[in-house]
Coordinates of C-alpha atoms in Angstrom, one line a residue:
M1 CA 0.9 9.8 -12.0
L2 CA 4.1 10.1 -13.6
Y3 CA 6.9 11.5 -11.6
Q4 CA 10.3 12.7 -13.1
G5 CA 13.3 13.2 -10.7
V6 CA 14.6 16.7 -10.2
N7 CA 18.5 17.1 -10.5
R8 CA 19.0 13.7 -9.8
P9 CA 16.6 10.7 -8.9
G10 CA 15.7 11.3 -5.1
W11 CA 12.7 10.4 -2.7
C12 CA 9.6 12.2 -3.4
L13 CA 8.1 13.6 -0.3
A14 CA 5.6 10.5 -0.3
I15 CA 8.3 8.0 -0.2
L16 CA 9.9 10.2 3.1
I17 CA 6.8 9.9 4.5
L18 CA 6.4 6.2 4.0
A19 CA 9.9 5.4 5.6
A20 CA 9.1 7.2 8.9
C21 CA 5.3 7.5 9.3
T22 CA 4.7 4.0 10.8
D23 CA 2.3 3.4 13.9
E24 CA 5.5 2.2 15.4
N25 CA 7.3 5.5 15.0
L26 CA 4.5 7.5 16.2
S27 CA 4.0 5.2 19.4
G28 CA 5.4 7.6 22.1
H29 CA 4.9 6.0 25.6
Q30 CA 1.7 4.7 26.7
S31 CA 0.1 6.3 29.6
G32 CA -2.2 4.6 32.1
P33 CA -5.6 5.7 33.2
L34 CA -6.0 9.1 33.1
A35 CA -8.0 11.7 35.4
E36 CA -10.0 14.5 34.4
P37 CA -8.5 17.6 33.0
S38 CA -6.6 20.0 35.5
G39 CA -6.4 23.4 33.8
A40 CA -6.6 25.2 30.2
G41 CA -3.9 27.3 28.6
Q42 CA -4.8 30.7 27.6
G43 CA -4.0 33.1 24.6
P44 CA -3.0 32.3 21.1
V45 CA 0.2 30.5 20.1
S46 CA 2.1 32.3 22.7
G47 CA -0.1 30.3 25.4
I48 CA 1.9 27.2 24.5
T49 CA 4.5 28.2 27.1
A50 CA 1.5 27.5 29.6
E51 CA 1.9 24.0 28.6
E52 CA 4.2 23.4 31.5
Q53 CA 2.1 24.3 34.2
A54 CA -0.1 20.8 34.7
P55 CA -0.8 17.9 32.8
L56 CA -3.5 17.5 30.6
N57 CA -5.4 14.2 31.4
I58 CA -8.5 12.2 29.8
A59 CA -11.0 9.9 31.8
E60 CA -10.9 6.6 30.7
P61 CA -14.1 4.5 29.9
T62 CA -15.5 2.8 33.1
S63 CA -17.3 0.1 31.1
V64 CA -15.5 -0.5 27.8
I65 CA -17.5 -1.8 24.7
R66 CA -15.6 -5.1 23.7
G67 CA -17.9 -6.3 20.8
P68 CA -15.7 -5.8 18.1
Y69 CA -18.4 -4.9 15.4
T70 CA -20.1 -2.6 17.7
A71 CA -16.8 -0.7 18.6
E72 CA -15.6 -0.8 15.1
A73 CA -18.9 1.1 13.8
L74 CA -18.3 3.9 16.4
A75 CA -14.6 4.1 15.5
G76 CA -16.0 4.4 12.1
E77 CA -18.2 7.3 13.3
V78 CA -15.5 8.9 15.0
G79 CA -13.1 8.3 11.6
D80 CA -15.8 10.0 9.5
L81 CA -15.6 13.3 12.1
L82 CA -11.6 13.1 11.5
T83 CA -12.1 12.8 7.7
E84 CA -14.0 16.3 8.0
L85 CA -11.3 17.8 10.2
A86 CA -8.9 16.9 7.6
D87 CA -11.0 18.2 4.7
R88 CA -11.3 21.4 6.4
L89 CA -7.4 21.6 7.2
Q90 CA -6.7 20.8 3.3
V91 CA -8.5 24.2 2.6
R92 CA -7.4 26.1 5.6
D93 CA -10.6 26.6 6.9
I94 CA -9.8 26.9 10.4
E95 CA -13.0 28.5 11.4
G96 CA -14.9 25.5 10.0
L97 CA -13.0 23.4 12.7
E98 CA -14.7 25.3 15.7
Q99 CA -18.1 23.3 15.2
H100 CA -16.1 20.0 15.7
L101 CA -14.8 21.1 19.2
T102 CA -16.6 21.4 22.6
P103 CA -16.6 25.0 24.3
E104 CA -14.7 23.2 27.0
F105 CA -11.9 21.9 24.6
L106 CA -8.4 21.7 25.8
G107 CA -5.6 20.4 23.8
H108 CA -2.0 20.4 23.2
A109 CA -0.9 22.5 20.3
L110 CA -0.1 20.4 17.2
G111 CA 1.8 22.8 15.3
R112 CA 4.5 23.6 18.2
K113 CA 7.9 22.8 16.6
A114 CA 9.6 19.5 17.5
A115 CA 13.0 20.4 18.7
G116 CA 14.2 16.6 20.0
K117 CA 16.6 14.4 18.5
E118 CA 17.3 14.8 14.8
Q119 CA 17.9 12.5 11.9
P120 CA 19.5 13.0 8.8
L121 CA 17.7 11.7 5.7
P122 CA 18.8 11.4 2.0
L123 CA 18.8 14.6 -0.3
G124 CA 19.1 16.9 2.6
A125 CA 15.9 16.0 4.5
L126 CA 16.0 16.3 8.1
Q127 CA 13.6 14.6 10.7
R128 CA 13.3 16.3 14.4
E129 CA 11.4 14.0 17.4
L130 CA 8.6 16.1 19.4
Q131 CA 9.8 16.3 22.8
P132 CA 7.4 14.8 25.6
V133 CA 4.5 17.4 26.3
Q134 CA 3.2 17.5 30.1
G135 CA 1.3 20.5 30.2
P136 CA -2.8 21.5 30.5
G137 CA -3.0 22.7 26.7
L138 CA -4.8 25.4 24.9
D139 CA -8.4 26.0 25.0
R140 CA -10.3 25.9 21.9
Q141 CA -9.5 29.6 20.2
A142 CA -5.7 29.2 21.2
W143 CA -5.9 25.7 19.6
L144 CA -7.2 26.9 16.6
A145 CA -5.0 29.9 16.7
D146 CA -2.1 27.4 16.7
L147 CA -3.6 25.5 13.5
S148 CA -4.0 28.7 11.6
T149 CA -0.5 29.9 12.0
L150 CA 0.6 26.7 11.1
V151 CA -1.2 26.3 7.9
S152 CA -0.5 30.1 7.0
N153 CA 2.9 29.5 6.7
W154 CA 2.3 27.3 3.8
N155 CA 2.0 28.4 0.4
R156 CA 0.0 25.3 -0.3
V157 CA -1.2 22.4 1.9
T158 CA -0.2 19.3 0.0
Q159 CA -1.5 16.7 2.6
A160 CA -4.0 16.5 5.6
E161 CA -4.8 13.0 7.0
L162 CA -6.6 12.0 10.4
H163 CA -6.8 8.4 10.9
V164 CA -8.2 6.3 13.8
L165 CA -5.4 4.0 15.1
E166 CA -6.8 2.7 18.5
A167 CA -10.6 3.2 19.8
E168 CA -12.5 2.6 23.3
F169 CA -16.0 3.5 23.9
E170 CA -18.2 3.8 27.1
R171 CA -21.1 1.4 27.3
G172 CA -24.8 3.1 26.6
N173 CA -27.5 3.3 23.9
P174 CA -25.9 5.4 22.4
S175 CA -22.2 5.4 23.7
P176 CA -21.7 8.9 25.4
F177 CA -18.0 8.9 25.0
G178 CA -14.9 7.4 23.6
V179 CA -11.1 7.7 23.8
V180 CA -9.4 7.5 20.7
T181 CA -5.9 7.6 19.6
F182 CA -5.7 8.8 16.2
R183 CA -2.7 10.1 13.9
V184 CA -2.1 13.2 12.2
Q185 CA -0.1 14.0 9.2
L186 CA -0.2 17.2 7.5
A187 CA 2.3 18.5 4.8
G188 CA 2.7 21.5 2.7
T189 CA 5.3 23.5 0.8
T190 CA 6.4 27.1 1.7
L191 CA 6.8 30.1 -0.6
G192 CA 10.6 29.6 -0.5
G193 CA 10.1 26.1 -1.7
K194 CA 10.5 24.0 1.5
H195 CA 8.6 20.7 2.0
E196 CA 7.5 20.5 5.6
V197 CA 5.8 17.3 7.0
L198 CA 4.0 17.1 10.4
A199 CA 3.2 13.9 12.1
R200 CA 1.4 13.6 15.4
R201 CA 0.0 10.8 17.5
V202 CA -2.9 12.3 19.4
R203 CA -4.9 10.9 22.2
G204 CA -8.3 12.2 22.0
A205 CA -11.7 12.3 24.4
F206 CA -14.9 12.4 21.8
L207 CA -18.1 13.1 23.5
R208 CA -21.6 12.9 21.8
V209 CA -23.3 15.9 21.9
D210 CA -27.0 16.1 20.3
G211 CA -26.2 12.9 18.5
V212 CA -23.0 14.3 17.2
W213 CA -19.5 13.4 18.0
T214 CA -17.4 16.4 18.9
L215 CA -13.5 16.5 20.0
D216 CA -13.4 17.6 23.6
R217 CA -9.6 16.9 24.7
A218 CA -6.2 16.2 22.6
V219 CA -3.3 14.9 24.4
L220 CA -0.1 14.9 22.5
E221 CA 1.5 11.7 22.8
A222 CA 4.3 11.7 20.5
G223 CA 5.6 12.8 16.8
F224 CA 8.2 14.1 14.5
D225 CA 8.5 17.1 12.0
L226 CA 10.2 16.6 8.6
E227 CA 11.4 19.2 6.2
R228 CA 13.5 19.3 3.1
T229 CA 14.2 21.7 0.4
G230 CA 13.3 21.2 -3.2
A231 CA 11.3 18.8 -4.4
G232 CA 12.7 15.4 -5.3
F233 CA 10.2 14.6 -7.8
V234 CA 7.8 16.4 -9.8
D235 CA 4.5 15.4 -11.5
V236 CA 4.7 15.2 -15.2
T237 CA 1.6 13.3 -15.9
N238 CA 0.1 16.2 -18.1
S239 CA 3.3 17.3 -19.8
T240 CA 4.3 14.0 -20.8
A241 CA 1.1 13.1 -22.0
V242 CA 0.5 9.9 -20.0
N243 CA -2.8 11.4 -18.5
L244 CA -5.5 9.4 -19.7
R245 CA -8.4 10.0 -16.9
G246 CA -11.5 7.7 -16.9
P247 CA -14.5 7.7 -14.5
A248 CA -14.2 7.2 -11.2
F249 CA -14.7 3.7 -9.9
G250 CA -18.7 2.9 -9.7
Q251 CA -19.3 5.8 -11.9
P252 CA -21.2 5.2 -15.3
G253 CA -18.6 3.7 -17.5
N254 CA -16.5 2.3 -14.7
D255 CA -18.0 -0.7 -13.0
S256 CA -15.2 -3.1 -13.0
E257 CA -12.8 -4.7 -10.1
G258 CA -10.1 -2.4 -11.5
W259 CA -7.6 -5.3 -11.4
N260 CA -5.7 -3.8 -14.4
G261 CA -1.7 -3.9 -14.0
A262 CA 0.9 -2.3 -16.2
A263 CA 4.1 -3.8 -18.1
V264 CA 7.2 -1.5 -19.4
A265 CA 9.7 -2.5 -22.0
D266 CA 11.3 -1.0 -25.2
V267 CA 9.0 -2.6 -27.7
D268 CA 10.1 -0.7 -30.7
G269 CA 13.8 -1.2 -30.2
D270 CA 14.7 2.7 -30.0
G271 CA 16.6 2.3 -26.6
R272 CA 13.6 4.0 -24.6
L273 CA 11.1 2.3 -22.3
D274 CA 7.4 2.4 -23.2
V275 CA 4.8 1.7 -20.9
F276 CA 1.6 -0.6 -21.7
L277 CA -1.7 -0.6 -19.8
P278 CA -4.8 -2.4 -20.5
N279 CA -8.2 -1.6 -19.0
A280 CA -11.8 -3.3 -19.2
V281 CA -12.1 -1.7 -22.9
R282 CA -9.1 -1.7 -24.6
G283 CA -5.3 -1.5 -24.5
Y284 CA -2.9 1.7 -24.3
L285 CA 0.4 1.4 -25.2
Y286 CA 2.6 4.9 -24.7
L287 CA 5.6 5.0 -26.9
N288 CA 8.7 7.1 -25.3
Q289 CA 9.8 10.1 -27.8
V290 CA 13.0 11.7 -28.3
D291 CA 12.0 14.6 -25.7
G292 CA 10.8 12.5 -22.9
T293 CA 7.1 12.6 -24.0
F294 CA 4.9 9.9 -24.7
R295 CA 2.6 9.0 -27.8
E296 CA -0.3 6.6 -27.2
A297 CA 0.0 4.2 -30.0
A298 CA -2.0 1.1 -29.3
K299 CA -4.0 0.8 -32.5
E300 CA -1.0 1.2 -35.2
C301 CA 0.7 -1.3 -32.9
G302 CA -1.7 -4.0 -32.8
L303 CA -2.3 -3.7 -29.3
L304 CA -5.8 -2.0 -29.1
D305 CA -8.0 -4.8 -28.6
T306 CA -6.9 -6.1 -25.3
G307 CA -9.6 -5.1 -23.2
G308 CA -9.9 -6.9 -19.8
G309 CA -6.1 -7.5 -19.4
T310 CA -4.9 -8.0 -15.8
G311 CA -1.4 -9.7 -15.1
M312 CA 1.0 -9.4 -18.4
V313 CA 4.7 -9.4 -18.9
F314 CA 7.2 -8.4 -21.7
A315 CA 9.7 -10.9 -22.6
D316 CA 11.5 -12.2 -25.7
F317 CA 9.5 -15.4 -25.9
D318 CA 10.2 -16.2 -29.6
V319 CA 14.5 -15.7 -29.0
D320 CA 14.6 -13.3 -31.9
G321 CA 15.9 -10.0 -29.9
D322 CA 12.5 -8.3 -29.1
Q323 CA 9.9 -8.0 -26.5
D324 CA 6.7 -9.9 -26.9
L325 CA 3.9 -9.8 -24.8
V326 CA 1.5 -12.3 -22.7
L327 CA -1.7 -10.6 -21.5
G328 CA -3.7 -12.5 -18.8
G329 CA -7.5 -11.9 -17.7
I330 CA -10.2 -12.8 -15.6
G331 CA -11.6 -15.7 -17.3
W332 CA -12.9 -19.3 -16.3
S333 CA -13.2 -23.0 -17.8
N334 CA -15.3 -25.5 -16.0
P335 CA -16.7 -28.8 -18.1
G336 CA -18.9 -27.5 -20.9
E337 CA -18.1 -23.7 -20.1
S338 CA -15.7 -21.3 -20.7
G339 CA -15.8 -17.4 -20.4
G340 CA -14.3 -14.4 -19.6
N341 CA -10.8 -13.2 -20.7
P342 CA -8.5 -15.8 -22.1
L343 CA -4.6 -15.7 -21.7
R344 CA -3.3 -14.0 -25.0
A345 CA -0.1 -13.8 -26.8
F346 CA 1.1 -11.1 -29.0
E347 CA 4.6 -11.7 -31.0
N348 CA 6.8 -8.6 -31.8
N349 CA 7.8 -7.9 -35.3
G350 CA 11.0 -6.4 -34.0
K351 CA 9.7 -2.6 -34.9
G352 CA 7.1 -2.7 -32.2
H353 CA 3.9 -3.6 -34.1
F354 CA 2.1 -7.0 -32.5
T355 CA 0.5 -9.8 -33.9
E356 CA -1.7 -11.8 -32.0
V357 CA -0.5 -15.6 -31.8
T358 CA -2.6 -16.7 -28.9
K359 CA -3.9 -20.1 -30.6
Q360 CA -0.5 -21.1 -31.8
A361 CA 1.0 -20.4 -28.3
S362 CA -1.0 -23.1 -26.6
L363 CA -1.7 -20.8 -23.4
G364 CA -4.4 -23.4 -22.3
A365 CA -7.8 -22.9 -20.9
N366 CA -9.0 -19.4 -19.6
M367 CA -8.2 -18.8 -16.1
P368 CA -8.4 -15.6 -13.5
A369 CA -4.8 -14.7 -14.0
L370 CA -3.6 -11.9 -12.0
G371 CA 0.3 -12.0 -12.2
M372 CA 2.9 -13.7 -14.5
V373 CA 6.5 -14.2 -14.4
A374 CA 8.9 -15.2 -17.2
A375 CA 12.3 -17.1 -16.5
D376 CA 13.8 -20.3 -17.6
F377 CA 12.9 -22.5 -14.9
N378 CA 14.1 -25.5 -16.8
G379 CA 17.6 -24.5 -18.2
D380 CA 16.7 -25.4 -21.7
G381 CA 17.3 -21.7 -23.3
F382 CA 13.7 -21.1 -23.9
L383 CA 11.7 -18.5 -21.5
D384 CA 8.8 -20.5 -19.3
L385 CA 6.0 -18.8 -18.2
F386 CA 4.6 -19.0 -14.7
V387 CA 0.9 -17.8 -14.5
A388 CA -0.6 -16.7 -10.9
G389 CA -4.2 -18.1 -10.5
Y390 CA -6.5 -16.1 -8.5
G391 CA -10.3 -16.7 -8.3
R392 CA -13.6 -15.1 -9.6
M393 CA -14.4 -12.7 -7.0
E394 CA -17.8 -11.8 -8.9
A395 CA -18.5 -15.5 -8.8
M396 CA -17.2 -17.0 -5.8
R397 CA -15.7 -15.7 -2.9
N398 CA -12.6 -17.6 -0.9
D399 CA -13.5 -20.3 1.4
N400 CA -11.3 -19.2 4.3
W401 CA -9.6 -16.1 5.4
I402 CA -6.5 -18.1 7.1
Q403 CA -6.0 -20.4 4.3
A404 CA -8.2 -20.5 1.2
T405 CA -8.3 -23.4 -0.6
N406 CA -10.9 -22.6 -3.7
G407 CA -8.5 -20.4 -5.7
A408 CA -7.7 -21.4 -9.3
P409 CA -4.7 -23.6 -10.0
D410 CA -1.4 -21.9 -10.9
R411 CA 0.0 -22.8 -14.2
L412 CA 3.4 -23.4 -15.4
L413 CA 4.1 -23.0 -19.1
L414 CA 7.2 -24.3 -20.6
G415 CA 8.5 -22.4 -23.8
Q416 CA 9.2 -24.3 -27.0
E417 CA 10.7 -23.1 -30.1
G418 CA 8.2 -20.6 -32.3
F419 CA 6.8 -19.0 -29.5
V420 CA 4.9 -21.8 -28.3
F421 CA 4.4 -23.6 -24.8
R422 CA 3.2 -26.9 -23.2
D423 CA 1.7 -27.2 -19.8
G424 CA 4.2 -28.4 -17.2
T425 CA 2.6 -27.7 -14.1
I426 CA 2.4 -31.0 -12.4
Q427 CA 5.5 -32.5 -13.6
A428 CA 6.8 -29.4 -12.0
G429 CA 4.9 -30.0 -8.7
L430 CA 3.4 -26.4 -8.9
Q431 CA -0.2 -27.5 -8.2
D432 CA -2.1 -25.6 -5.5
R433 CA -5.1 -23.8 -5.0
D434 CA -4.2 -20.6 -3.5
W435 CA -5.4 -17.1 -4.6
T436 CA -2.1 -16.5 -6.2
A437 CA -2.1 -12.5 -6.7
S438 CA 1.6 -12.2 -8.2
A439 CA 5.0 -14.4 -8.1
L440 CA 8.6 -13.5 -8.3
A441 CA 11.4 -15.7 -9.8
A442 CA 15.1 -15.4 -8.9
D443 CA 17.9 -17.7 -7.8
L444 CA 17.2 -17.3 -4.2
D445 CA 19.3 -20.2 -2.7
Q446 CA 22.3 -19.3 -5.0
D447 CA 22.5 -22.8 -6.5
G448 CA 22.2 -21.9 -10.4
D449 CA 18.4 -22.4 -10.9
M450 CA 15.3 -20.3 -10.8
D451 CA 13.6 -20.6 -7.8
L452 CA 9.7 -19.2 -7.4
L453 CA 7.8 -17.2 -4.9
T454 CA 4.2 -17.3 -5.0
L455 CA 2.4 -14.3 -3.2
N456 CA -1.2 -15.0 -2.0
H457 CA -4.4 -13.8 -0.7
F458 CA -6.1 -15.6 2.1
G459 CA -3.3 -17.3 3.3
V460 CA 0.4 -18.3 3.4
N461 CA 3.1 -17.2 0.8
R462 CA 4.7 -19.9 -0.6
Y463 CA 8.4 -20.3 -1.4
W464 CA 9.1 -23.2 -4.4
R465 CA 12.7 -24.2 -4.4
N466 CA 13.8 -25.5 -7.8
K467 CA 15.6 -28.8 -7.1
G468 CA 16.8 -28.9 -10.9
G469 CA 15.4 -29.3 -14.3
G470 CA 12.4 -27.1 -13.4
R471 CA 11.3 -29.5 -10.7
F472 CA 10.0 -27.6 -7.2
E473 CA 9.8 -28.6 -3.8
R474 CA 7.7 -26.2 -1.3
D475 CA 9.7 -25.0 1.6
E476 CA 7.1 -24.7 4.4
Q477 CA 9.3 -22.4 6.3
G478 CA 10.9 -20.5 3.6
L479 CA 8.9 -17.5 4.0
G480 CA 9.4 -16.6 7.5
G481 CA 6.7 -19.0 8.8
S482 CA 3.1 -19.7 8.2
Q483 CA 1.5 -16.7 9.1
A484 CA -1.3 -15.7 6.9
R485 CA -1.1 -12.7 4.8
L486 CA -3.3 -10.8 2.5
T487 CA -0.5 -10.0 0.1
F488 CA -0.8 -8.0 -3.6
G489 CA 2.8 -8.0 -4.3
G490 CA 6.5 -7.7 -3.8
T491 CA 9.9 -7.1 -4.7
L492 CA 13.3 -8.6 -4.4
G493 CA 16.4 -6.6 -3.3
D494 CA 19.6 -7.1 -1.2
F495 CA 18.7 -4.3 1.1
D496 CA 21.1 -5.0 3.9
R497 CA 23.6 -6.0 1.4
D498 CA 24.8 -9.1 2.6
G499 CA 24.9 -10.7 -0.6
W500 CA 21.5 -12.5 -0.1
L501 CA 18.4 -11.4 -1.6
D502 CA 15.6 -10.0 0.7
L503 CA 12.1 -9.8 0.1
Y504 CA 9.4 -6.9 0.3
L505 CA 5.9 -7.8 0.5
A506 CA 3.1 -5.0 0.0
G507 CA -0.1 -5.9 1.4
A508 CA -3.0 -4.3 3.1
S509 CA -2.5 -2.3 6.3
S510 CA -5.8 -1.7 7.7
G511 CA -6.5 0.0 11.3
T512 CA -10.1 -1.6 11.0
G513 CA -8.8 -4.7 10.5
R514 CA -6.2 -4.7 13.2
R515 CA -8.7 -3.3 16.2
M516 CA -11.1 -5.6 15.2
F517 CA -9.0 -8.6 15.2
A518 CA -7.4 -7.8 18.1
A519 CA -10.9 -7.2 20.0
L520 CA -11.6 -11.1 19.1
E521 CA -9.1 -11.6 22.3
F522 CA -12.0 -10.8 24.4
T523 CA -14.6 -13.0 23.0
G524 CA -12.7 -16.0 23.9
E525 CA -11.1 -16.5 20.4
G526 CA -7.3 -15.7 21.2
D527 CA -6.1 -18.0 18.4
L528 CA -8.6 -16.7 15.9
S529 CA -7.3 -13.3 16.4
R530 CA -3.7 -14.0 16.3
S531 CA -4.1 -15.9 13.1
L532 CA -6.1 -13.1 11.4
R533 CA -3.8 -10.0 12.6
G534 CA -1.5 -11.2 9.6
L535 CA -4.0 -10.3 7.2
A536 CA -4.3 -6.5 8.5
Q537 CA -0.5 -5.9 9.3
G538 CA 0.6 -4.3 6.2
N539 CA 3.8 -4.6 4.2
H540 CA 6.9 -6.8 5.6
L541 CA 10.4 -6.7 5.0
L542 CA 12.1 -10.6 5.1
R543 CA 16.0 -11.1 5.3
G544 CA 17.2 -13.5 2.8
T545 CA 19.5 -16.4 3.9
R546 CA 20.7 -19.7 2.5
S547 CA 17.8 -21.5 4.3
G548 CA 15.2 -19.1 3.1
F549 CA 13.7 -15.9 4.4
E550 CA 13.1 -14.7 8.0
I551 CA 11.1 -12.0 9.3
M552 CA 13.4 -8.7 10.0
P553 CA 12.2 -7.3 13.4
D554 CA 14.6 -4.6 13.1
A555 CA 13.6 -2.9 9.8
A556 CA 12.2 0.4 10.6
G557 CA 9.8 2.4 8.6
A558 CA 8.6 0.0 5.9
G559 CA 5.7 -1.6 7.5
A560 CA 2.5 0.8 7.1
A561 CA 2.0 1.9 3.3
G562 CA -1.8 1.9 3.4
W563 CA -3.6 -0.8 1.3
A564 CA -0.5 -1.5 -0.9
W565 CA -0.9 -2.8 -4.2
G566 CA 3.0 -3.0 -5.3
T567 CA 6.3 -2.0 -4.8
V568 CA 9.4 -1.5 -6.5
A569 CA 13.0 -0.9 -5.3
A570 CA 15.9 1.1 -6.8
D571 CA 18.4 3.7 -5.7
F572 CA 16.4 6.6 -6.0
D573 CA 18.9 9.0 -4.2
L574 CA 22.0 7.4 -5.6
D575 CA 23.3 6.9 -2.3
G576 CA 24.4 3.2 -3.0
R577 CA 21.5 1.9 -1.1
L578 CA 18.0 0.4 -2.4
D579 CA 15.0 2.5 -1.6
L580 CA 11.4 1.4 -1.7
A581 CA 8.4 3.3 -3.5
C582 CA 4.9 1.6 -2.8
A583 CA 1.8 2.0 -4.6
N584 CA -1.1 2.1 -2.4
G585 CA -4.9 3.3 -2.1
F586 CA -8.6 2.0 -2.2
V587 CA -11.7 3.6 -3.2
T588 CA -14.9 1.6 -2.0
G589 CA -17.5 4.8 -2.0
E590 CA -18.1 7.9 -3.0
L591 CA -17.4 9.9 0.4
P592 CA -13.9 10.7 1.3
A593 CA -14.3 8.7 4.5
D594 CA -14.6 5.4 2.5
T595 CA -11.0 5.7 1.0

């Protein structure tokens, strides 16, 4: 998708949600063991006032299933139900929701307006906290009427998501009921152009009725409302012609792992940024036109035959004033065997036409290269290239989840005159066998040379200090300690404006993973549980200092961003502070519940 700012660059609704909708922000108070419900609200939405009469409680499981696989399988079944509820809310099928609630259902109204503490947000957005709810709730018809009123006020429902956060189930074969805490996130636009977001944390009791899970109780624990008049960004994908749509993953014509990235540069020297996108078959080069549209020109510019590209970087490698291209791919090279996609180099003639110069560039043997970064690491005036060595997922999985050691070696290619490189990895001290997904380069310790960060799957991220002349030393504690992460990408920026670059890491935020790893505590695997939790904790913001990076515990709103692949920092609302946007999502199957 391509988005364009309205009036002036501003946060789109999705970014505002990212800034606020973390599990922590919806946590509310944690109640103790709950008793059986004591009453029901009556009537439609006006019955909300009856919620002040007596508390709505939930009976806890008396013998909890502790096995992580069994418990998570049950959580997945309830998750499928929540996905069904979300799909019906998306199309405002309120009648269809009734079959998923027990006849004796009681629940707090989700659509009640938040009237608590207000927090102004950029570009006129306003967030209001939900005040605590203590009453008995509404019966099934009144609860559905409340939801109907909510979505009827919107011209369009733009988002409907319900996700499992925590789950406990009563032992049984099969389990008869469970208590599941889940997150509700609804968004829509009114006829007047106002954008509204409703976020709720709900503790629900789910009963198995005739083999099917149904919702019996819904206790509202915490939440907030967010509203903003006017869109910060509008979707201009179609109007700008950057709108190629291929077959969905797993469908005929798309059976690849989908590791393809993107690169942006002014390739034809007209002062406008262009976009290059490779995929498994070919490359796409979108040239930015005077009117803000884009024209696909890969064939005429010499970048059509670039199938299988993954990591890539535009930079002036031959020092002639234009942007050249180096393209990575998933390849391999063993004694007597070489295959897959090689590293490839393309020289720009200054007018946006590229000629492949891979042979003369001496990029080395094939390797699985997901990320690249260009910088003058040794200070000789020529750009060098660090290539992140990953692994061959289709041939060999990681040998360890906490610290894998069978990834492909990284490669440091030192730039020479004439778009030629020589391998300087060993001399630089950068050899390792991490599964490196991407890398960042900057003068992090402010000593005049370029340092390096390698961001890894299945292990610890690395901080490599440049000791001068392009020789590196690994700082074991420079990235906030030795916690294993599942990192995909990251960005640098001075977020707290103290003069030091901070680091935002994008990785997998998995409720399933957090629940399963936490359940290991009950099996006597406490150390393993704590080691694995970092793999599912999501994004992290680290504060930069002279001695390295440290976890920023007071960084609110930057953690949960789904299955995050990459991120960018920019002052979207022009208030003088860096904001964050994060690309996320992963499709593993055809059903909505598998996304």
